[in-house]
């Protein structure tokens, strides 16, 4: 059965095609539009804007209103209240570093596509119990990388579970993740790092996006 907060097929297809999700922190709301445009110009069609600054929700709202080609997700969604805020901002999806039943249920009630974070088999089972089938593997590389993910994911492969690895994933390992069919996309914070956004180095961010797309290819 499909739950209301499952990822729509159109979003899943676009994530699979773009392959890379830029993970970023925006300190100044006015930087939201140019950084999204720089990523899109470089070939990155999806971004996760983390809720670690006061203006993050407003930044999501502005990108959704002015950069229609970008898939905009909210990251570090830790409370039901944040679920409501990002849903009202029209975020395309939300993710969290862990699996919090209250947060997942709030997303289900609002119909917000939600990928909880997992790092162990117990995490996976909790997420499955809550009806989630697209999960964030975090922190990917510190936990053991692709080899570790294959080990813990194997018992659940027949259920069609997919993963988005984040956490120290870079160009050197992204392609290996993406070659595995259980991986929907990978997230990278190096594409639009905070210091480049603060300095408004949009050209450098666009080049990073181009390098990422070149490294992993496109579907």
PDB file of C-alpha atoms in Angstrom:
ATOM      1  CA  UNK A   1       0.000   0.000   0.000  1.00  0.00           C
ATOM      2  CA  UNK A   2       1.246   3.482  -0.843  1.00  0.00           C
ATOM      3  CA  UNK A   3       1.256   5.908   2.058  1.00  0.00           C
ATOM      4  CA  UNK A   4       0.442   9.584   1.622  1.00  0.00           C
ATOM      5  CA  UNK A   5       3.959  10.566   2.590  1.00  0.00           C
ATOM      6  CA  UNK A   6       5.720   8.233   0.148  1.00  0.00           C
ATOM      7  CA  UNK A   7       7.909   9.907  -2.431  1.00  0.00           C
ATOM      8  CA  UNK A   8       5.910  10.476  -5.632  1.00  0.00           C
ATOM      9  CA  UNK A   9       7.213   8.507  -8.627  1.00  0.00           C
ATOM     10  CA  UNK A  10       8.071  11.752 -10.437  1.00  0.00           C
ATOM     11  CA  UNK A  11      10.346  12.873  -7.581  1.00  0.00           C
ATOM     12  CA  UNK A  12      11.948   9.430  -7.292  1.00  0.00           C
ATOM     13  CA  UNK A  13      12.625   9.402 -11.023  1.00  0.00           C
ATOM     14  CA  UNK A  14      14.228  12.843 -10.918  1.00  0.00           C
ATOM     15  CA  UNK A  15      16.384  11.939  -7.926  1.00  0.00           C
ATOM     16  CA  UNK A  16      17.520   8.800  -9.720  1.00  0.00           C
ATOM     17  CA  UNK A  17      18.331  10.832 -12.816  1.00  0.00           C
ATOM     18  CA  UNK A  18      20.172  13.718 -11.146  1.00  0.00           C
ATOM     19  CA  UNK A  19      21.944  11.214  -8.841  1.00  0.00           C
ATOM     20  CA  UNK A  20      23.500  13.921  -6.634  1.00  0.00           C
ATOM     21  CA  UNK A  21      21.747  15.957  -3.951  1.00  0.00           C
ATOM     22  CA  UNK A  22      23.591  19.076  -2.835  1.00  0.00           C
ATOM     23  CA  UNK A  23      23.421  19.371   0.959  1.00  0.00           C
ATOM     24  CA  UNK A  24      23.871  22.911   2.192  1.00  0.00           C
ATOM     25  CA  UNK A  25      23.429  25.519   4.897  1.00  0.00           C
ATOM     26  CA  UNK A  26      22.185  28.995   3.965  1.00  0.00           C
ATOM     27  CA  UNK A  27      22.876  31.701   6.535  1.00  0.00           C
ATOM     28  CA  UNK A  28      21.358  34.620   4.617  1.00  0.00           C
ATOM     29  CA  UNK A  29      17.976  34.193   2.958  1.00  0.00           C
ATOM     30  CA  UNK A  30      19.010  36.403   0.034  1.00  0.00           C
ATOM     31  CA  UNK A  31      21.617  33.784  -0.913  1.00  0.00           C
ATOM     32  CA  UNK A  32      19.018  31.065  -1.437  1.00  0.00           C
ATOM     33  CA  UNK A  33      18.059  31.947  -4.999  1.00  0.00           C
ATOM     34  CA  UNK A  34      21.578  32.432  -6.445  1.00  0.00           C
ATOM     35  CA  UNK A  35      22.935  29.242  -4.880  1.00  0.00           C
ATOM     36  CA  UNK A  36      19.996  27.227  -6.226  1.00  0.00           C
ATOM     37  CA  UNK A  37      20.489  28.787  -9.653  1.00  0.00           C
ATOM     38  CA  UNK A  38      24.229  28.005  -9.568  1.00  0.00           C
ATOM     39  CA  UNK A  39      23.551  24.371  -8.716  1.00  0.00           C
ATOM     40  CA  UNK A  40      20.952  24.067 -11.449  1.00  0.00           C
ATOM     41  CA  UNK A  41      23.289  25.668 -13.986  1.00  0.00           C
ATOM     42  CA  UNK A  42      25.897  23.057 -13.050  1.00  0.00           C
ATOM     43  CA  UNK A  43      23.474  20.187 -13.574  1.00  0.00           C
ATOM     44  CA  UNK A  44      22.380  19.475  -9.988  1.00  0.00           C
ATOM     45  CA  UNK A  45      18.575  19.361  -9.861  1.00  0.00           C
ATOM     46  CA  UNK A  46      18.094  18.478  -6.192  1.00  0.00           C
ATOM     47  CA  UNK A  47      19.160  20.091  -2.962  1.00  0.00           C
ATOM     48  CA  UNK A  48      18.715  19.486   0.760  1.00  0.00           C
ATOM     49  CA  UNK A  49      18.610  22.745   2.671  1.00  0.00           C
ATOM     50  CA  UNK A  50      19.270  21.949   6.313  1.00  0.00           C
ATOM     51  CA  UNK A  51      17.256  23.581   9.089  1.00  0.00           C
ATOM     52  CA  UNK A  52      20.297  24.807  10.972  1.00  0.00           C
ATOM     53  CA  UNK A  53      19.743  28.531  10.509  1.00  0.00           C
ATOM     54  CA  UNK A  54      16.862  30.838  11.334  1.00  0.00           C
ATOM     55  CA  UNK A  55      16.126  31.644   7.703  1.00  0.00           C
ATOM     56  CA  UNK A  56      16.178  28.105   6.340  1.00  0.00           C
ATOM     57  CA  UNK A  57      12.419  27.684   5.981  1.00  0.00           C
ATOM     58  CA  UNK A  58      12.068  31.060   4.273  1.00  0.00           C
ATOM     59  CA  UNK A  59      14.935  30.086   1.951  1.00  0.00           C
ATOM     60  CA  UNK A  60      13.056  26.923   0.954  1.00  0.00           C
ATOM     61  CA  UNK A  61       9.937  28.973   0.300  1.00  0.00           C
ATOM     62  CA  UNK A  62      11.819  31.426  -1.907  1.00  0.00           C
ATOM     63  CA  UNK A  63      13.549  28.716  -3.945  1.00  0.00           C
ATOM     64  CA  UNK A  64      10.245  26.945  -4.518  1.00  0.00           C
ATOM     65  CA  UNK A  65       8.755  30.198  -5.727  1.00  0.00           C
ATOM     66  CA  UNK A  66      11.590  31.382  -7.960  1.00  0.00           C
ATOM     67  CA  UNK A  67      13.632  28.351  -9.093  1.00  0.00           C
ATOM     68  CA  UNK A  68      10.987  25.952 -10.405  1.00  0.00           C
ATOM     69  CA  UNK A  69      13.500  23.537 -11.905  1.00  0.00           C
ATOM     70  CA  UNK A  70      14.975  22.651  -8.514  1.00  0.00           C
ATOM     71  CA  UNK A  71      13.809  19.816  -6.251  1.00  0.00           C
ATOM     72  CA  UNK A  72      14.006  21.338  -2.773  1.00  0.00           C
ATOM     73  CA  UNK A  73      14.242  19.159   0.305  1.00  0.00           C
ATOM     74  CA  UNK A  74      14.484  20.135   3.955  1.00  0.00           C
ATOM     75  CA  UNK A  75      17.204  18.498   6.045  1.00  0.00           C
ATOM     76  CA  UNK A  76      17.738  18.086   9.780  1.00  0.00           C
ATOM     77  CA  UNK A  77      13.983  17.977  10.365  1.00  0.00           C
ATOM     78  CA  UNK A  78      13.847  17.027  14.038  1.00  0.00           C
ATOM     79  CA  UNK A  79      10.380  18.005  15.314  1.00  0.00           C
ATOM     80  CA  UNK A  80       6.744  17.811  14.215  1.00  0.00           C
ATOM     81  CA  UNK A  81       6.677  21.607  14.252  1.00  0.00           C
ATOM     82  CA  UNK A  82       9.478  21.699  11.682  1.00  0.00           C
ATOM     83  CA  UNK A  83       7.543  19.223   9.532  1.00  0.00           C
ATOM     84  CA  UNK A  84       4.606  21.633   9.458  1.00  0.00           C
ATOM     85  CA  UNK A  85       6.865  24.599   8.672  1.00  0.00           C
ATOM     86  CA  UNK A  86       8.634  22.983   5.722  1.00  0.00           C
ATOM     87  CA  UNK A  87       5.374  21.547   4.399  1.00  0.00           C
ATOM     88  CA  UNK A  88       3.879  25.037   4.470  1.00  0.00           C
ATOM     89  CA  UNK A  89       6.984  26.268   2.608  1.00  0.00           C
ATOM     90  CA  UNK A  90       6.144  23.668  -0.090  1.00  0.00           C
ATOM     91  CA  UNK A  91       9.300  21.598   0.341  1.00  0.00           C
ATOM     92  CA  UNK A  92       9.329  18.627  -2.027  1.00  0.00           C
ATOM     93  CA  UNK A  93      10.590  16.279   0.663  1.00  0.00           C
ATOM     94  CA  UNK A  94      12.231  16.191   4.087  1.00  0.00           C
ATOM     95  CA  UNK A  95      14.926  14.081   5.714  1.00  0.00           C
ATOM     96  CA  UNK A  96      16.295  13.588   9.203  1.00  0.00           C
ATOM     97  CA  UNK A  97      19.533  12.232  10.650  1.00  0.00           C
ATOM     98  CA  UNK A  98      17.609   9.612  12.633  1.00  0.00           C
ATOM     99  CA  UNK A  99      14.236   7.893  12.865  1.00  0.00           C
ATOM    100  CA  UNK A 100      11.825   9.668  15.196  1.00  0.00           C
ATOM    101  CA  UNK A 101       8.345   8.163  15.164  1.00  0.00           C
ATOM    102  CA  UNK A 102       6.640  11.440  16.116  1.00  0.00           C
ATOM    103  CA  UNK A 103       8.310  13.265  13.236  1.00  0.00           C
ATOM    104  CA  UNK A 104       7.545  10.520  10.720  1.00  0.00           C
ATOM    105  CA  UNK A 105       3.900  10.447  11.777  1.00  0.00           C
ATOM    106  CA  UNK A 106       3.663  14.226  11.461  1.00  0.00           C
ATOM    107  CA  UNK A 107       5.023  13.953   7.915  1.00  0.00           C
ATOM    108  CA  UNK A 108       2.501  11.238   7.124  1.00  0.00           C
ATOM    109  CA  UNK A 109      -0.356  13.393   8.389  1.00  0.00           C
ATOM    110  CA  UNK A 110       0.761  16.302   6.195  1.00  0.00           C
ATOM    111  CA  UNK A 111       1.534  14.144   3.157  1.00  0.00           C
ATOM    112  CA  UNK A 112       5.166  15.316   3.166  1.00  0.00           C
ATOM    113  CA  UNK A 113       7.561  12.801   1.552  1.00  0.00           C
ATOM    114  CA  UNK A 114       9.960  11.888   4.331  1.00  0.00           C
ATOM    115  CA  UNK A 115      13.197   9.881   4.496  1.00  0.00           C
ATOM    116  CA  UNK A 116      14.274   9.125   8.085  1.00  0.00           C
ATOM    117  CA  UNK A 117      17.899   8.460   8.882  1.00  0.00           C
ATOM    118  CA  UNK A 118      19.193   4.943   9.541  1.00  0.00           C
ATOM    119  CA  UNK A 119      22.537   3.517  10.617  1.00  0.00           C
ATOM    120  CA  UNK A 120      21.674   0.018  11.924  1.00  0.00           C
ATOM    121  CA  UNK A 121      19.304  -2.866  11.138  1.00  0.00           C
ATOM    122  CA  UNK A 122      17.149  -1.800  14.092  1.00  0.00           C
ATOM    123  CA  UNK A 123      16.840   1.668  12.552  1.00  0.00           C
ATOM    124  CA  UNK A 124      15.755   0.132   9.251  1.00  0.00           C
ATOM    125  CA  UNK A 125      13.113  -1.989  10.951  1.00  0.00           C
ATOM    126  CA  UNK A 126      11.744   0.996  12.848  1.00  0.00           C
ATOM    127  CA  UNK A 127      11.534   2.998   9.620  1.00  0.00           C
ATOM    128  CA  UNK A 128       9.810   0.104   7.836  1.00  0.00           C
ATOM    129  CA  UNK A 129       7.338  -0.233  10.694  1.00  0.00           C
ATOM    130  CA  UNK A 130       6.461   3.433  10.154  1.00  0.00           C
ATOM    131  CA  UNK A 131       5.865   2.824   6.448  1.00  0.00           C
ATOM    132  CA  UNK A 132       9.035   4.384   5.023  1.00  0.00           C
ATOM    133  CA  UNK A 133      10.760   2.838   2.020  1.00  0.00           C
ATOM    134  CA  UNK A 134      13.292   5.547   1.080  1.00  0.00           C
ATOM    135  CA  UNK A 135      15.828   5.973   3.872  1.00  0.00           C
ATOM    136  CA  UNK A 136      18.765   8.257   4.537  1.00  0.00           C
ATOM    137  CA  UNK A 137      21.933   6.298   5.364  1.00  0.00           C
ATOM    138  CA  UNK A 138      23.810   8.570   7.764  1.00  0.00           C
ATOM    139  CA  UNK A 139      26.646   9.066   8.492  1.00  0.00           C
ATOM    140  CA  UNK A 140      27.548   6.939   5.503  1.00  0.00           C
ATOM    141  CA  UNK A 141      31.330   6.863   5.344  1.00  0.00           C
ATOM    142  CA  UNK A 142      32.051   6.979   9.106  1.00  0.00           C
ATOM    143  CA  UNK A 143      29.682   4.026   9.570  1.00  0.00           C
ATOM    144  CA  UNK A 144      31.627   1.894   7.097  1.00  0.00           C
ATOM    145  CA  UNK A 145      30.563   3.052   3.671  1.00  0.00           C
ATOM    146  CA  UNK A 146      28.997   1.003   0.921  1.00  0.00           C
ATOM    147  CA  UNK A 147      30.225  -2.334   2.266  1.00  0.00           C
ATOM    148  CA  UNK A 148      28.517  -1.737   5.596  1.00  0.00           C
ATOM    149  CA  UNK A 149      25.308  -0.551   3.920  1.00  0.00           C
ATOM    150  CA  UNK A 150      25.191  -3.703   1.779  1.00  0.00           C
ATOM    151  CA  UNK A 151      25.534  -5.839   4.894  1.00  0.00           C
ATOM    152  CA  UNK A 152      22.746  -4.226   6.892  1.00  0.00           C
ATOM    153  CA  UNK A 153      20.449  -3.729   3.886  1.00  0.00           C
ATOM    154  CA  UNK A 154      20.623  -7.290   2.593  1.00  0.00           C
ATOM    155  CA  UNK A 155      17.852  -8.755   4.818  1.00  0.00           C
ATOM    156  CA  UNK A 156      15.422  -6.088   3.597  1.00  0.00           C
ATOM    157  CA  UNK A 157      16.288  -6.026  -0.111  1.00  0.00           C
ATOM    158  CA  UNK A 158      13.168  -8.008  -1.073  1.00  0.00           C
ATOM    159  CA  UNK A 159      11.042  -5.181   0.360  1.00  0.00           C
ATOM    160  CA  UNK A 160      12.283  -2.702  -2.248  1.00  0.00           C
ATOM    161  CA  UNK A 161      13.952  -0.367   0.232  1.00  0.00           C
ATOM    162  CA  UNK A 162      16.095   2.394  -1.282  1.00  0.00           C
ATOM    163  CA  UNK A 163      18.749   4.557   0.331  1.00  0.00           C
ATOM    164  CA  UNK A 164      20.269   8.015   0.081  1.00  0.00           C
ATOM    165  CA  UNK A 165      23.783   7.913   1.593  1.00  0.00           C
ATOM    166  CA  UNK A 166      25.006  11.137   3.200  1.00  0.00           C
ATOM    167  CA  UNK A 167      27.929  11.892   5.451  1.00  0.00           C
ATOM    168  CA  UNK A 168      31.481  12.348   4.113  1.00  0.00           C
ATOM    169  CA  UNK A 169      30.382  11.161   0.670  1.00  0.00           C
ATOM    170  CA  UNK A 170      32.535  12.818  -2.005  1.00  0.00           C
ATOM    171  CA  UNK A 171      33.475  12.388  -5.650  1.00  0.00           C
ATOM    172  CA  UNK A 172      35.889   9.583  -4.777  1.00  0.00           C
ATOM    173  CA  UNK A 173      33.167   7.266  -3.497  1.00  0.00           C
ATOM    174  CA  UNK A 174      29.899   8.642  -4.927  1.00  0.00           C
ATOM    175  CA  UNK A 175      30.061   6.640  -8.154  1.00  0.00           C
ATOM    176  CA  UNK A 176      30.498   3.348  -6.277  1.00  0.00           C
ATOM    177  CA  UNK A 177      27.372   4.034  -4.228  1.00  0.00           C
ATOM    178  CA  UNK A 178      25.386   4.978  -7.299  1.00  0.00           C
ATOM    179  CA  UNK A 179      26.349   1.803  -9.135  1.00  0.00           C
ATOM    180  CA  UNK A 180      24.407  -0.174  -6.535  1.00  0.00           C
ATOM    181  CA  UNK A 181      20.701  -0.513  -7.420  1.00  0.00           C
ATOM    182  CA  UNK A 182      19.586   0.038  -3.832  1.00  0.00           C
ATOM    183  CA  UNK A 183      20.934   3.611  -3.893  1.00  0.00           C
ATOM    184  CA  UNK A 184      18.469   6.215  -5.158  1.00  0.00           C
ATOM    185  CA  UNK A 185      20.887   9.163  -4.998  1.00  0.00           C
ATOM    186  CA  UNK A 186      23.755  10.410  -2.855  1.00  0.00           C
ATOM    187  CA  UNK A 187      24.120  13.631  -0.925  1.00  0.00           C
ATOM    188  CA  UNK A 188      27.196  15.819  -0.885  1.00  0.00           C
ATOM    189  CA  UNK A 189      27.964  18.853   1.249  1.00  0.00           C
ATOM    190  CA  UNK A 190      31.163  19.622  -0.670  1.00  0.00           C
ATOM    191  CA  UNK A 191      29.266  20.833  -3.754  1.00  0.00           C
ATOM    192  CA  UNK A 192      28.027  24.025  -2.093  1.00  0.00           C
ATOM    193  CA  UNK A 193      30.043  24.350   1.133  1.00  0.00           C
ATOM    194  CA  UNK A 194      29.082  26.995   3.629  1.00  0.00           C
ATOM    195  CA  UNK A 195      32.184  29.126   3.090  1.00  0.00           C
ATOM    196  CA  UNK A 196      31.545  29.460  -0.652  1.00  0.00           C
ATOM    197  CA  UNK A 197      27.938  30.449  -0.002  1.00  0.00           C
ATOM    198  CA  UNK A 198      28.989  33.040   2.600  1.00  0.00           C
ATOM    199  CA  UNK A 199      31.498  34.495   0.101  1.00  0.00           C
ATOM    200  CA  UNK A 200      28.872  34.251  -2.668  1.00  0.00           C
ATOM    201  CA  UNK A 201      31.190  32.332  -4.959  1.00  0.00           C
ATOM    202  CA  UNK A 202      28.386  31.240  -7.274  1.00  0.00           C
ATOM    203  CA  UNK A 203      30.754  30.427 -10.119  1.00  0.00           C
ATOM    204  CA  UNK A 204      32.775  28.073  -7.907  1.00  0.00           C
ATOM    205  CA  UNK A 205      29.602  26.326  -6.759  1.00  0.00           C
ATOM    206  CA  UNK A 206      28.470  25.904 -10.356  1.00  0.00           C
ATOM    207  CA  UNK A 207      31.850  24.366 -11.207  1.00  0.00           C
ATOM    208  CA  UNK A 208      31.610  22.008  -8.246  1.00  0.00           C
ATOM    209  CA  UNK A 209      28.207  20.924  -9.487  1.00  0.00           C
ATOM    210  CA  UNK A 210      29.583  20.286 -12.960  1.00  0.00           C
ATOM    211  CA  UNK A 211      32.441  18.231 -11.501  1.00  0.00           C
ATOM    212  CA  UNK A 212      29.977  16.170  -9.462  1.00  0.00           C
ATOM    213  CA  UNK A 213      27.766  15.473 -12.457  1.00  0.00           C
ATOM    214  CA  UNK A 214      30.808  14.536 -14.521  1.00  0.00           C
ATOM    215  CA  UNK A 215      32.119  12.206 -11.805  1.00  0.00           C
ATOM    216  CA  UNK A 216      28.912  10.229 -11.389  1.00  0.00           C
ATOM    217  CA  UNK A 217      27.354  10.579 -14.824  1.00  0.00           C
ATOM    218  CA  UNK A 218      23.657  11.037 -15.445  1.00  0.00           C
ATOM    219  CA  UNK A 219      20.846   8.573 -15.974  1.00  0.00           C
TER     220      UNK A 219
END
